[in-house]
mmCIF file of C-alpha atoms in Angstrom:
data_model
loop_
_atom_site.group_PDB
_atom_site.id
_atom_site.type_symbol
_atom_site.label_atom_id
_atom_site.label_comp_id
_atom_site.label_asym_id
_atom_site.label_seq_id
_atom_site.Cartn_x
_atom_site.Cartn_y
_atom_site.Cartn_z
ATOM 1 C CA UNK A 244 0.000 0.000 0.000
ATOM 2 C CA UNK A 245 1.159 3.312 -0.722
ATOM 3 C CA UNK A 246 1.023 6.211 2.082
ATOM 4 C CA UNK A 247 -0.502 8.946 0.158
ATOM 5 C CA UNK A 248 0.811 12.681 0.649
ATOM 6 C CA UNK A 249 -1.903 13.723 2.790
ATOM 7 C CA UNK A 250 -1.063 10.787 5.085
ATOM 8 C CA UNK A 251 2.383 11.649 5.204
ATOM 9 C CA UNK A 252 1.620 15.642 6.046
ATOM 10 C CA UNK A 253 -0.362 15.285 8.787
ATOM 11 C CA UNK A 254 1.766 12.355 10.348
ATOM 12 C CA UNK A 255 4.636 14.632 10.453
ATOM 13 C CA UNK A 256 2.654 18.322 11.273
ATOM 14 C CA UNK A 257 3.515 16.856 15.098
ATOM 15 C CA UNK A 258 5.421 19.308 17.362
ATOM 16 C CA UNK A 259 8.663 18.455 15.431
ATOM 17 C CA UNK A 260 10.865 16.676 18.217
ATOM 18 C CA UNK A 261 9.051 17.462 20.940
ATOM 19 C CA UNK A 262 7.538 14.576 22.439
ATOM 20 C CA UNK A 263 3.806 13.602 22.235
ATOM 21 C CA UNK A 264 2.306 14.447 25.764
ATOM 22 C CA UNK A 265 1.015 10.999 27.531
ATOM 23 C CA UNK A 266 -2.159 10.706 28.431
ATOM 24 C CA UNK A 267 -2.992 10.865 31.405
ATOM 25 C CA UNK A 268 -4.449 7.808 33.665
ATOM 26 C CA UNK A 269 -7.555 7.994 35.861
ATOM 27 C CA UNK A 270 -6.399 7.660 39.837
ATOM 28 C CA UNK A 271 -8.192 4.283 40.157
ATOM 29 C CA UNK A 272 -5.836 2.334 36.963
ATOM 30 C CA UNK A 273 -2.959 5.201 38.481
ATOM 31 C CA UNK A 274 -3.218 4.349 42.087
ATOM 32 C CA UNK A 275 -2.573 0.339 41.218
ATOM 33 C CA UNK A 276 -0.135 0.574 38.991
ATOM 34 C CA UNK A 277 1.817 2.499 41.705
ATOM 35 C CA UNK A 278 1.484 -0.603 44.399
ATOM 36 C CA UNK A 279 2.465 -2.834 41.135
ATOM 37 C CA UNK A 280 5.291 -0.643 40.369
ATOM 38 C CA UNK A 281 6.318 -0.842 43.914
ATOM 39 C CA UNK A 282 4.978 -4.254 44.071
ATOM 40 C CA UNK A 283 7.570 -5.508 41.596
ATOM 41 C CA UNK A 284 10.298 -3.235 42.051
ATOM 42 C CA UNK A 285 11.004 -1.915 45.526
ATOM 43 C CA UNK A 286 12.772 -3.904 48.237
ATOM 44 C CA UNK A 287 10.367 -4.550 50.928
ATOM 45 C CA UNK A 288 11.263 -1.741 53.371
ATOM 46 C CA UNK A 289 11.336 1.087 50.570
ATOM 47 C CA UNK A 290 7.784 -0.759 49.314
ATOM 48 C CA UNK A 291 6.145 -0.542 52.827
ATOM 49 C CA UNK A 292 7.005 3.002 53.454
ATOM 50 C CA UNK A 293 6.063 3.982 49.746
ATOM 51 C CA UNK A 294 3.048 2.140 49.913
ATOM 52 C CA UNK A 295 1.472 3.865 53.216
ATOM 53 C CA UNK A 296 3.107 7.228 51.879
ATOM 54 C CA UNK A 297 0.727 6.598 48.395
ATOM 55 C CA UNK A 298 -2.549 5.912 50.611
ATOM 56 C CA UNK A 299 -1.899 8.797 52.480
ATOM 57 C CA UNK A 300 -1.472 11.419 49.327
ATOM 58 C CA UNK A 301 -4.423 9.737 47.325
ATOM 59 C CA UNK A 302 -6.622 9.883 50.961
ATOM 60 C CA UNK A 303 -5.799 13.517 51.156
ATOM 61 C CA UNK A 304 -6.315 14.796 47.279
ATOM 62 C CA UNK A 305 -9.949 12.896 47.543
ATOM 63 C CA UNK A 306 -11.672 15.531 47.732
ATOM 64 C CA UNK A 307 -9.873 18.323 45.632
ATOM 65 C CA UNK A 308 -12.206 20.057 43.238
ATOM 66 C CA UNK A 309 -9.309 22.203 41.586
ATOM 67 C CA UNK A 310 -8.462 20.628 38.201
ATOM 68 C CA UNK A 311 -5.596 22.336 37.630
ATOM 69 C CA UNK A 312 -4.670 20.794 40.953
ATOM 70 C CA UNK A 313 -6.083 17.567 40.154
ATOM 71 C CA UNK A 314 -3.821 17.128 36.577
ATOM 72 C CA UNK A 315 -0.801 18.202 38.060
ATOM 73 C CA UNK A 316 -1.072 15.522 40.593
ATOM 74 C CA UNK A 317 -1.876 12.700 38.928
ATOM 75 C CA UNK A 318 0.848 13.930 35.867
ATOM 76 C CA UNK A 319 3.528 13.654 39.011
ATOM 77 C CA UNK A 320 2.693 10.780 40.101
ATOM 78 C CA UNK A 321 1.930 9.437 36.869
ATOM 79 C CA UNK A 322 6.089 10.228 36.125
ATOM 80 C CA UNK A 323 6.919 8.627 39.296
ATOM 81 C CA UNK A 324 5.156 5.308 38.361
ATOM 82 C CA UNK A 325 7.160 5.348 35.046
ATOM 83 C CA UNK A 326 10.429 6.516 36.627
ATOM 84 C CA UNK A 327 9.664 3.350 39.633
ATOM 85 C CA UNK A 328 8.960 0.881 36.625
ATOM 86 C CA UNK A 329 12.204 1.839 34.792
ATOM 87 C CA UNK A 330 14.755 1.837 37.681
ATOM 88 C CA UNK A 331 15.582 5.339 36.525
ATOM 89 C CA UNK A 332 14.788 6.762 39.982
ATOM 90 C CA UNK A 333 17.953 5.537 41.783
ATOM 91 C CA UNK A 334 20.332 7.840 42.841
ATOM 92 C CA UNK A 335 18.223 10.453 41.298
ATOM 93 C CA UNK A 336 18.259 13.943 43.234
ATOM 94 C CA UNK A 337 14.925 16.393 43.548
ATOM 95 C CA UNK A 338 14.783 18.921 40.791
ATOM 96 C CA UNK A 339 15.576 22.564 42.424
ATOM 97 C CA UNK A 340 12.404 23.935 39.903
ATOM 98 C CA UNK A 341 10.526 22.037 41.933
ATOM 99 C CA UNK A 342 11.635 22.406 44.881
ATOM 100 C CA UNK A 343 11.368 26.041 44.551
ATOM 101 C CA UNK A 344 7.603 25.761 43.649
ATOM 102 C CA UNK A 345 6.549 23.644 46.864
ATOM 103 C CA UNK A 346 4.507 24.932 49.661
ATOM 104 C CA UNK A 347 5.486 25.141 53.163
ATOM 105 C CA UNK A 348 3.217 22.158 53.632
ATOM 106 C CA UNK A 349 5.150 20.389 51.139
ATOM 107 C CA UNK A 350 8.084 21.072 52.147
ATOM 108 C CA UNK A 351 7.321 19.617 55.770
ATOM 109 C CA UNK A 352 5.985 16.594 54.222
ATOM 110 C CA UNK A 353 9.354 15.828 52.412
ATOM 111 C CA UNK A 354 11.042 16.345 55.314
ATOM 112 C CA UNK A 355 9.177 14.283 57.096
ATOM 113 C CA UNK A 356 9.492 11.378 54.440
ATOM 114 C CA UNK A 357 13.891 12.706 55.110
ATOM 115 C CA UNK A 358 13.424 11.752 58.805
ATOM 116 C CA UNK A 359 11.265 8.416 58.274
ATOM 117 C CA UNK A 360 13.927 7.139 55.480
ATOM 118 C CA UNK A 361 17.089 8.240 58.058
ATOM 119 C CA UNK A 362 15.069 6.276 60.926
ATOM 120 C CA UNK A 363 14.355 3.122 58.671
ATOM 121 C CA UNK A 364 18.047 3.093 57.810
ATOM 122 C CA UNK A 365 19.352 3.895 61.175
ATOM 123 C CA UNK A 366 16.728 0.538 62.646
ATOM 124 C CA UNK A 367 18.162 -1.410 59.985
ATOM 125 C CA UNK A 368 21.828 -0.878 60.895
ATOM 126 C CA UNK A 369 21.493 -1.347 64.881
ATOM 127 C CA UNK A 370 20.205 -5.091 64.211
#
């Protein structure tokens, strides 16, 4: 079969080399492939701690009616699932941009996830 011209133009009037943006999941199918993700590839101490800190983020955005606020958490944790399933997360440092952009809320929460890692760690040296 030949790919007529006006096949060809609009399969190539993309963004150029930008990539195509991913759709994004609903958080029922997101929210399970996170404890899969975690499921298959997390050590068991990084899964448990992951896994209660996913309940806890999905409990508390229940009830946002913001959409803006709604996308841009599920697109985040929709990258995190991807970056968990592709072992490209290790070693991997936070991004200052957003960093920068977090609340003073947020930034409490990560520290809190700072101390609960450093506490795991330190339990799992002393035995």
């Amino acid at each position: 079969m030949k790919p007529s011209w006006r096949l060809l133009a609009t399969a190539t009037a993309g963004n150029g080399l930008k990539p195509a943006p991913m759709a994004l999941l609903p958080p029922i199918p997101l929210y399970r492939r996170l404890f899969r993700a975690h499921r298959k590839h997390l050590p068991q101490e990084m899964r448990l701690l992951g896994d209660e800190y996913i309940k806890a983020e999905f409990r508390a955005h229940r009830d946002v009616d913001n959409p803006a606020h709604l996308i841009g958490f599920l697109s985040e944790w929709q990258l995190y699932a991807q970056k968990i399933e592709g072992d490209s997360w290790v070693g991997e440092k936070l991004d200052p941009e957003k960093v920068e952009k977090m609340s003073d809320q947020q930034m409490g929460q990560l520290y809190e996830l700072m101390q609960a890692i450093r506490k795991r760690r330190e339990d799992g040296s002393e035995e």
